[in-house]
Amino acid sequence: MSKNSQLRDSFGSKFGVIAAAAGSAVGLGNIWKFPYIAGEYGGAAFLFVYLAFIMAIGLPVMLSELIIGRSSRRNAFGAFKVLAPGTPWRYIGILGVSAAFLILSFYGVVAGWSVQYVILSVQDGFSQKSPDEISTLFTTLIESPIKPVMLQLGFMFATGAIVIIGVKKGIEKYTKILMPVLVLILIGLSIKSVSLEGAKAGLEFLFKPDFSKLTGDGILSALGHAFFTLSLGMGTLITYGSYIKRDNNLINTVISVTVADTLIAILAGIAIFPAVFAFGIEPSEGPGLIFITLPNVFHQMPGGYIFSILFFVLLTVAAITSSISILEVVVAYFMEEFKMVRKSSTVLATILISILGVLCSLSMGVLADYKLFGLNIFDLMDWISANMLLPIGGLFIALFTGWYFGRKKVQEEVANGGNLSGAMLTIFIFLVKFVAPIAIAIVILNKVGLLTFS
Ligand code: PFF
């Protein structure tokens, strides 16, 4: 064991590794973002394209990140410095740390809304209200200059506090307890939703594809979301991979995390769309989908009081196991590249991200007129990070693994605690060398108008 790896924290158990990586993957992306973008871009058609991207691009990029992290035992930036000294590959890491900044800034805002909805649910704040009043409640909350900012800061504080405790005592312990609880609550909600009268239309919307509804924007969003939901493209899993012990089976980790994340997104869809249709709500409602429509659904449902508390607690829990992984990318970078201790690098990263987060929150109200490319600060952070930085990061991570790191080293790294048959290895190398980079490049070039299909 090298001196560096002795000094570094590592995950204590095999389940801990899977729990932490799945805790990172499963979050607002699955429960808040997936339903609303699937609703916007045609339901099942979007779902199928997204699933194709998960399998052809997500899986190989996830394995690449874990290989890079575990073999270098460094943060997202340092990993490339160790594996490819003196080359520009390290800038992938800078791209990743920047993406982490942008993502956590708006992520903390949505998590803050979720905390407010836990409070409102406990106070039974929806039951006396008409659908219009519930919608106004949401709009008033997100446009207000004080409350959502305080909630976002509170959420960021909690994220920072968990990250300070460190990998073993913090990340692993929390995700290990919280993940299984989350899955149970979601299964309960889905059963409830599917048993509602009129649920069938929601299931058809989610599972019966109409590919004529697909647009270039929809395909780019499906690609961006495949990265976002699996926490890929910015070094989160390079950073977590660096805490994984040598004897861990990386293949098992990748498959378990991808399957768990995908099933939970589909489960969230099953929990939401049948209910949305049963109560005559628009699936293309937008980012407010769960916040504006679900309280209506809950308070018309028997047992809705309890379901609404459970749902928003679940959302907040899922958000925090992801936000700690996003913050960890920046913290590990500060610690290792600037020789800072965990505590001060966490405090610094949390403060900087929170400031950007305050701007995201205010862009829903007082700063709403400040726009770039027609997007306010919040939407801009989301769009640039999920639809551009993550896929571009993923493209280079795939190229690095396929062309620079190479088949032999991949095989060696995977063979530590795992096994990839010759044919599987060939498929993996083919995916990272050609399929993932070319597919990502086509989708992005098409979006920016440099490549069109007529
Ligand atoms: N995967 C998380 C979610 O679906 O909510 C969000 C996320 C975490 C994105 C970590 C990117 C990341 F690196």
Coordinates of C-alpha atoms and ligand atoms in Angstrom, one line a residue:
M1 CA 0.0 0.0 0.0
S2 CA 1.4 3.4 -0.9
K3 CA 1.9 6.1 1.8
N4 CA -0.9 8.1 0.2
S5 CA -3.4 5.3 0.3
Q6 CA -2.6 4.6 3.9
L7 CA -3.4 8.2 4.8
R8 CA -6.6 8.4 2.9
D9 CA -10.0 7.4 4.2
S10 CA -11.7 4.4 2.6
F11 CA -15.1 2.8 2.7
G12 CA -15.4 0.2 5.4
S13 CA -17.5 -2.5 3.8
K14 CA -18.6 -3.7 0.4
F15 CA -22.2 -2.8 1.0
G16 CA -21.0 0.6 2.2
V17 CA -19.4 1.3 -1.2
I18 CA -22.6 0.4 -3.1
A19 CA -24.8 2.3 -0.6
A20 CA -22.7 5.5 -0.9
A21 CA -22.5 5.4 -4.7
A22 CA -26.2 4.6 -5.0
G23 CA -26.9 7.3 -2.4
S24 CA -25.1 9.7 -4.7
A25 CA -26.9 8.5 -7.8
V26 CA -30.4 8.4 -6.3
G27 CA -31.6 11.9 -5.5
L28 CA -33.6 14.9 -6.8
G29 CA -32.6 13.7 -10.2
N30 CA -34.7 10.6 -9.9
I31 CA -37.7 12.0 -8.0
W32 CA -37.9 15.7 -9.0
K33 CA -36.2 16.0 -12.3
F34 CA -36.9 12.7 -14.1
P35 CA -40.7 12.9 -13.9
Y36 CA -40.8 16.5 -15.0
I37 CA -38.5 16.2 -17.9
A38 CA -40.1 12.9 -19.0
G39 CA -43.4 14.7 -18.7
E40 CA -42.1 17.6 -20.9
Y41 CA -40.5 15.4 -23.6
G42 CA -43.1 12.8 -24.3
G43 CA -43.1 10.3 -21.4
A44 CA -42.3 6.8 -22.7
A45 CA -40.3 7.9 -25.8
F46 CA -38.1 9.9 -23.5
L47 CA -37.8 7.1 -21.0
F48 CA -36.6 4.6 -23.7
V49 CA -33.9 7.0 -25.1
Y50 CA -32.8 7.7 -21.6
L51 CA -32.5 3.9 -20.9
A52 CA -30.5 3.4 -24.1
F53 CA -28.1 6.1 -23.0
I54 CA -27.8 4.6 -19.5
M55 CA -26.8 1.2 -20.9
A56 CA -24.6 2.3 -23.8
I57 CA -22.9 5.3 -22.2
G58 CA -23.8 5.4 -18.4
L59 CA -22.6 2.0 -17.5
P60 CA -19.2 2.2 -19.3
V61 CA -18.5 5.7 -18.1
M62 CA -19.3 4.7 -14.5
L63 CA -16.9 1.8 -14.6
S64 CA -14.3 4.2 -16.2
E65 CA -14.7 6.7 -13.3
L66 CA -14.3 4.0 -10.6
I67 CA -11.3 2.6 -12.4
I68 CA -9.7 6.0 -12.6
G69 CA -10.4 6.8 -9.0
R70 CA -9.3 3.5 -7.5
S71 CA -6.2 3.2 -9.5
S72 CA -5.0 6.8 -8.8
R73 CA -6.4 7.2 -5.3
R74 CA -6.9 10.9 -5.9
N75 CA -9.6 13.5 -6.4
A76 CA -11.2 14.2 -9.8
F77 CA -8.3 16.5 -10.8
G78 CA -5.4 14.8 -9.1
A79 CA -6.4 11.5 -10.6
F80 CA -5.4 12.6 -14.1
K81 CA -2.2 14.2 -12.8
V82 CA -1.2 10.9 -11.3
L83 CA -2.3 8.7 -14.2
A84 CA -1.3 11.0 -17.1
P85 CA 1.5 13.3 -15.7
G86 CA 2.3 16.4 -17.7
T87 CA -0.6 16.0 -20.0
P88 CA -3.7 18.2 -20.5
W89 CA -6.0 15.3 -19.3
R90 CA -6.1 17.0 -15.8
Y91 CA -8.4 19.7 -17.2
I92 CA -11.2 17.1 -17.2
G93 CA -10.9 17.3 -13.4
I94 CA -11.3 21.1 -13.5
L95 CA -14.3 20.7 -15.7
G96 CA -15.7 18.3 -13.1
V97 CA -15.0 20.5 -10.1
S98 CA -16.7 23.4 -11.9
A99 CA -19.7 21.2 -12.7
A100 CA -20.0 20.3 -9.0
F101 CA -20.1 24.0 -8.1
L102 CA -22.9 24.7 -10.5
I103 CA -24.9 21.6 -9.8
L104 CA -24.8 22.0 -6.0
S105 CA -25.8 25.7 -6.3
F106 CA -29.3 24.9 -7.8
Y107 CA -29.5 21.5 -6.1
G108 CA -29.5 23.1 -2.7
V109 CA -32.3 25.4 -3.7
V110 CA -34.6 22.6 -4.8
A111 CA -33.7 20.6 -1.6
G112 CA -34.6 23.7 0.4
W113 CA -38.1 23.7 -1.3
S114 CA -38.4 20.1 -0.3
V115 CA -37.6 20.9 3.3
Q116 CA -40.3 23.5 3.3
Y117 CA -42.8 20.9 1.9
V118 CA -41.9 18.6 4.8
I119 CA -42.8 21.4 7.2
L120 CA -46.0 22.3 5.3
S121 CA -47.0 18.6 5.2
V122 CA -46.5 18.2 8.9
Q123 CA -48.6 21.4 9.5
D124 CA -51.3 19.9 7.2
G125 CA -50.8 23.1 5.1
F126 CA -52.4 21.8 1.9
S127 CA -55.6 20.3 3.1
Q128 CA -57.8 23.4 3.3
K129 CA -56.5 24.7 -0.1
S130 CA -57.9 24.7 -3.6
P131 CA -55.6 23.6 -6.5
D132 CA -55.1 27.3 -7.4
E133 CA -54.1 28.1 -3.9
I134 CA -51.6 25.3 -3.8
S135 CA -50.1 26.5 -7.0
T136 CA -49.8 30.0 -5.6
L137 CA -48.3 28.6 -2.4
F138 CA -45.4 27.1 -4.5
T139 CA -44.9 30.2 -6.7
T140 CA -45.0 32.5 -3.6
L141 CA -42.5 30.3 -1.8
I142 CA -39.9 30.1 -4.7
E143 CA -40.2 33.8 -5.6
S144 CA -39.8 35.0 -2.0
P145 CA -36.4 36.6 -1.3
I146 CA -35.9 35.3 2.3
K147 CA -37.5 31.9 3.0
P148 CA -36.1 29.7 0.2
V149 CA -32.7 31.3 0.7
M150 CA -32.7 30.4 4.4
L151 CA -33.8 26.9 3.6
Q152 CA -31.1 26.5 1.0
L153 CA -28.5 27.8 3.4
G154 CA -29.8 25.4 6.1
F155 CA -29.5 22.5 3.7
M156 CA -26.0 23.5 2.6
F157 CA -25.0 23.7 6.3
A158 CA -26.3 20.2 6.9
T159 CA -24.5 18.9 3.8
G160 CA -21.2 20.5 5.0
A161 CA -21.6 19.1 8.5
I162 CA -22.0 15.5 7.2
V163 CA -19.0 16.0 4.8
I164 CA -16.8 17.3 7.7
I165 CA -17.4 14.0 9.6
G166 CA -15.5 12.3 6.7
V167 CA -15.9 9.4 4.4
K168 CA -16.2 6.5 6.9
K169 CA -18.1 8.1 9.7
G170 CA -20.2 10.4 7.5
I171 CA -21.0 9.4 4.0
E172 CA -20.9 5.6 4.4
K173 CA -22.8 5.5 7.7
Y174 CA -25.6 7.9 6.6
T175 CA -26.2 6.4 3.2
K176 CA -26.3 2.9 4.6
I177 CA -29.2 3.7 6.9
L178 CA -31.1 6.1 4.6
M179 CA -31.1 4.3 1.2
P180 CA -33.2 1.2 2.2
V181 CA -35.7 3.5 4.0
L182 CA -36.1 5.5 0.8
V183 CA -36.8 2.5 -1.3
L184 CA -39.5 1.2 1.0
I185 CA -41.3 4.5 1.1
L186 CA -41.2 4.8 -2.7
I187 CA -42.6 1.3 -3.1
G188 CA -45.5 2.1 -0.7
L189 CA -46.3 5.3 -2.7
S190 CA -46.2 3.5 -6.0
I191 CA -48.7 0.8 -4.8
K192 CA -51.0 3.6 -3.6
S193 CA -50.7 5.5 -6.9
V194 CA -51.3 2.6 -9.2
S195 CA -54.4 1.6 -7.3
L196 CA -56.1 5.0 -8.0
E197 CA -59.0 5.1 -10.4
G198 CA -57.8 6.3 -13.8
A199 CA -54.2 5.2 -13.1
K200 CA -53.9 3.3 -16.4
A201 CA -53.5 6.5 -18.5
G202 CA -50.4 7.4 -16.4
L203 CA -48.9 4.0 -16.9
E204 CA -49.4 4.2 -20.6
F205 CA -47.9 7.7 -20.7
L206 CA -44.8 6.3 -19.0
F207 CA -44.4 3.0 -20.8
K208 CA -46.1 3.2 -24.3
P209 CA -43.8 5.2 -26.5
D210 CA -44.7 7.6 -29.2
F211 CA -41.4 8.4 -30.8
S212 CA -42.9 11.1 -33.0
K213 CA -42.9 13.2 -29.8
L214 CA -39.1 13.1 -29.6
T215 CA -37.1 16.3 -30.4
G216 CA -33.4 17.2 -30.5
D217 CA -33.9 19.0 -27.1
G218 CA -35.5 15.9 -25.7
I219 CA -32.6 13.6 -26.8
L220 CA -30.0 16.1 -25.4
S221 CA -32.0 16.2 -22.1
A222 CA -32.1 12.4 -22.0
L223 CA -28.4 12.2 -22.5
G224 CA -27.7 15.0 -19.9
H225 CA -30.1 13.3 -17.5
A226 CA -28.4 9.9 -17.9
F227 CA -25.2 11.6 -16.6
F228 CA -26.9 13.6 -14.0
T229 CA -28.9 10.8 -12.5
L230 CA -25.9 8.4 -12.3
S231 CA -23.7 11.2 -10.9
L232 CA -21.3 10.8 -13.9
G233 CA -19.1 13.1 -15.9
M234 CA -17.7 15.3 -13.1
G235 CA -15.6 13.0 -11.1
T236 CA -18.0 12.1 -8.2
L237 CA -17.3 8.5 -8.8
I238 CA -13.6 9.1 -9.4
T239 CA -13.6 10.7 -5.9
Y240 CA -15.7 7.9 -4.4
G241 CA -13.7 5.3 -6.4
S242 CA -10.6 6.6 -4.7
Y243 CA -12.0 5.5 -1.4
I244 CA -12.8 1.9 -2.6
K245 CA -10.5 -0.8 -1.4
R246 CA -8.5 -3.0 -3.7
D247 CA -10.5 -6.1 -3.1
N248 CA -13.8 -4.6 -4.1
N249 CA -15.6 -5.9 -7.1
L250 CA -16.1 -2.8 -9.3
I251 CA -18.3 -4.6 -11.8
N252 CA -20.8 -5.5 -9.1
T253 CA -20.8 -2.0 -7.8
V254 CA -21.5 -0.5 -11.2
I255 CA -24.3 -2.9 -12.0
S256 CA -25.9 -2.6 -8.6
V257 CA -25.8 1.2 -8.6
T258 CA -27.1 1.5 -12.2
V259 CA -29.9 -0.9 -11.7
A260 CA -30.9 0.7 -8.3
D261 CA -30.9 4.2 -9.8
T262 CA -32.9 3.2 -12.9
L263 CA -35.4 1.2 -10.9
I264 CA -35.9 4.1 -8.5
A265 CA -36.5 6.6 -11.3
I266 CA -39.0 4.3 -12.9
L267 CA -40.6 3.7 -9.5
A268 CA -40.8 7.5 -9.0
G269 CA -42.5 7.7 -12.4
I270 CA -45.0 5.0 -11.3
A271 CA -45.6 6.8 -8.1
I272 CA -46.2 10.1 -9.9
F273 CA -47.8 9.7 -13.4
P274 CA -50.7 7.5 -12.6
A275 CA -51.7 9.9 -9.8
V276 CA -51.1 12.9 -12.1
F277 CA -53.5 11.4 -14.7
A278 CA -56.0 10.2 -12.2
F279 CA -56.4 13.7 -10.9
G280 CA -56.4 15.4 -14.4
I281 CA -53.1 17.2 -14.0
E282 CA -50.8 18.2 -16.9
P283 CA -47.7 15.9 -17.1
S284 CA -45.8 18.8 -18.8
E285 CA -46.2 21.0 -15.7
G286 CA -42.4 21.7 -15.5
P287 CA -40.0 21.9 -12.5
G288 CA -43.0 22.5 -10.2
L289 CA -44.6 19.2 -11.2
I290 CA -44.1 17.4 -7.9
F291 CA -44.5 20.5 -5.8
I292 CA -47.6 21.9 -7.4
T293 CA -49.5 18.8 -8.3
L294 CA -48.6 16.2 -5.7
P295 CA -50.0 18.1 -2.7
N296 CA -53.3 18.3 -4.6
V297 CA -53.1 14.6 -5.2
F298 CA -52.1 13.8 -1.6
H299 CA -54.8 15.9 0.0
Q300 CA -57.5 14.3 -2.2
M301 CA -56.2 10.8 -1.3
P302 CA -57.2 8.8 1.8
G303 CA -54.1 8.8 4.1
G304 CA -52.7 11.7 2.1
Y305 CA -51.5 13.5 5.2
I306 CA -49.0 10.7 6.0
F307 CA -48.1 10.1 2.4
S308 CA -47.2 13.7 1.8
I309 CA -45.0 13.8 4.9
L310 CA -43.3 10.5 3.8
F311 CA -42.8 11.7 0.2
F312 CA -41.1 15.0 1.1
V313 CA -39.0 13.4 3.8
L314 CA -37.9 10.9 1.2
L315 CA -37.1 13.6 -1.3
T316 CA -35.0 15.5 1.3
V317 CA -33.2 12.4 2.4
A318 CA -32.4 11.5 -1.3
A319 CA -31.2 15.0 -1.9
I320 CA -28.8 15.0 1.0
T321 CA -27.1 11.7 0.2
S322 CA -26.5 13.1 -3.3
S323 CA -25.4 16.6 -2.2
I324 CA -22.7 15.2 0.1
S325 CA -21.2 13.4 -2.9
I326 CA -21.3 16.6 -5.0
L327 CA -19.6 18.6 -2.2
E328 CA -17.1 15.8 -1.7
V329 CA -15.7 16.4 -5.2
V330 CA -14.8 20.0 -4.4
V331 CA -13.6 19.2 -0.8
A332 CA -11.3 16.4 -2.0
Y333 CA -9.9 18.7 -4.6
F334 CA -9.2 21.5 -2.1
M335 CA -7.7 19.0 0.4
E336 CA -5.3 17.3 -2.0
E337 CA -4.4 20.1 -4.4
F338 CA -4.2 22.9 -1.9
K339 CA -3.1 20.9 1.1
M340 CA -6.0 22.0 3.2
V341 CA -7.5 20.0 6.0
R342 CA -11.0 18.5 5.6
K343 CA -12.7 21.0 7.9
S344 CA -11.5 24.2 6.3
S345 CA -11.9 22.9 2.8
T346 CA -15.4 21.9 3.5
V347 CA -16.2 25.3 5.1
L348 CA -14.7 27.1 2.1
A349 CA -16.5 25.0 -0.5
T350 CA -19.8 25.2 1.3
I351 CA -19.6 29.0 1.6
L352 CA -18.6 29.5 -2.1
I353 CA -21.4 27.2 -3.4
S354 CA -24.0 28.7 -1.0
I355 CA -23.3 32.2 -2.4
L356 CA -24.0 31.0 -6.0
G357 CA -27.0 29.1 -4.6
V358 CA -28.4 32.3 -3.1
L359 CA -28.3 33.8 -6.6
C360 CA -30.0 30.8 -8.0
S361 CA -32.8 31.1 -5.5
L362 CA -33.2 34.8 -6.0
S363 CA -33.4 34.2 -9.8
M364 CA -36.9 32.8 -9.2
G365 CA -38.0 36.1 -7.9
V366 CA -36.1 39.4 -7.5
L367 CA -33.4 38.5 -10.0
A368 CA -35.9 36.9 -12.5
D369 CA -35.1 39.4 -15.2
Y370 CA -31.4 38.6 -15.3
K371 CA -31.2 36.1 -18.2
L372 CA -28.7 34.6 -20.5
F373 CA -29.8 32.7 -23.6
G374 CA -33.3 33.2 -22.3
L375 CA -32.6 31.3 -19.1
N376 CA -32.5 32.7 -15.5
I377 CA -29.5 31.9 -13.3
F378 CA -31.2 28.8 -11.8
D379 CA -32.1 27.3 -15.2
L380 CA -28.7 28.3 -16.7
M381 CA -26.8 26.4 -13.9
D382 CA -28.9 23.4 -14.6
W383 CA -28.7 23.5 -18.3
I384 CA -24.9 24.2 -18.5
S385 CA -24.0 21.6 -16.0
A386 CA -26.4 18.7 -16.9
N387 CA -26.6 19.1 -20.6
M388 CA -23.1 20.4 -21.4
L389 CA -20.5 19.9 -18.7
L390 CA -21.4 16.4 -17.7
P391 CA -21.7 14.9 -21.2
I392 CA -18.5 16.7 -22.2
G393 CA -16.7 15.4 -19.1
G394 CA -18.1 12.0 -19.8
L395 CA -16.8 12.1 -23.4
F396 CA -13.3 12.8 -22.2
I397 CA -13.4 10.3 -19.4
A398 CA -14.5 7.6 -21.9
L399 CA -11.7 8.7 -24.3
F400 CA -9.2 8.7 -21.5
T401 CA -10.1 5.2 -20.5
G402 CA -10.3 3.8 -24.0
W403 CA -7.3 5.5 -25.7
Y404 CA -4.9 6.6 -22.9
F405 CA -5.4 4.2 -20.0
G406 CA -5.9 1.2 -22.4
R407 CA -7.2 -2.3 -22.3
K408 CA -4.3 -3.8 -20.3
K409 CA -4.5 -1.4 -17.4
V410 CA -8.3 -1.6 -17.4
Q411 CA -8.1 -5.4 -17.1
E412 CA -5.6 -5.2 -14.3
E413 CA -7.7 -2.7 -12.3
V414 CA -10.9 -4.6 -12.8
A415 CA -9.3 -7.9 -11.9
N416 CA -8.7 -6.6 -8.4
G417 CA -11.6 -8.2 -6.7
G418 CA -13.6 -8.6 -9.9
N419 CA -13.6 -10.2 -13.2
L420 CA -14.4 -9.1 -16.8
S421 CA -14.4 -11.9 -19.4
G422 CA -12.4 -11.3 -22.6
A423 CA -15.6 -10.6 -24.6
M424 CA -17.0 -8.3 -22.0
L425 CA -13.7 -6.4 -21.9
T426 CA -13.7 -6.0 -25.6
I427 CA -17.3 -4.7 -25.5
F428 CA -16.4 -2.2 -22.7
I429 CA -13.3 -0.9 -24.6
F430 CA -15.3 -0.6 -27.8
L431 CA -18.0 1.4 -25.9
V432 CA -15.6 3.8 -24.3
K433 CA -13.3 4.2 -27.3
F434 CA -16.0 4.7 -29.9
V435 CA -19.7 4.4 -29.0
A436 CA -19.9 6.8 -26.0
P437 CA -17.6 9.6 -27.4
I438 CA -19.3 9.5 -30.9
A439 CA -22.8 9.4 -29.5
I440 CA -22.2 12.3 -27.1
A441 CA -20.5 14.3 -29.7
I442 CA -23.4 13.9 -32.2
V443 CA -26.0 14.9 -29.6
I444 CA -24.0 18.0 -28.5
L445 CA -23.0 19.1 -32.0
N446 CA -26.6 18.7 -33.1
K447 CA -27.8 20.8 -30.3
V448 CA -25.4 23.6 -30.9
G449 CA -26.3 23.6 -34.6
L450 CA -22.9 22.3 -36.0
L451 CA -24.5 19.1 -37.2
T452 CA -28.0 18.7 -38.6
F453 CA -29.9 15.8 -40.0
S454 CA -32.3 16.6 -42.8
Ligands
PFF1 N1 -27.3 11.9 -9.2 C1 -27.9 12.9 -8.4 C2 -29.4 12.9 -8.6 O1 -29.9 12.2 -9.4 O2 -30.1 13.7 -7.9 C3 -27.4 14.3 -8.6 C4 -25.9 14.3 -8.9 C5 -25.0 13.9 -7.9 C6 -25.4 14.8 -10.1 C7 -23.6 13.9 -8.1 C8 -24.0 14.7 -10.3 C9 -23.2 14.3 -9.3 F1 -21.9 14.2 -9.6

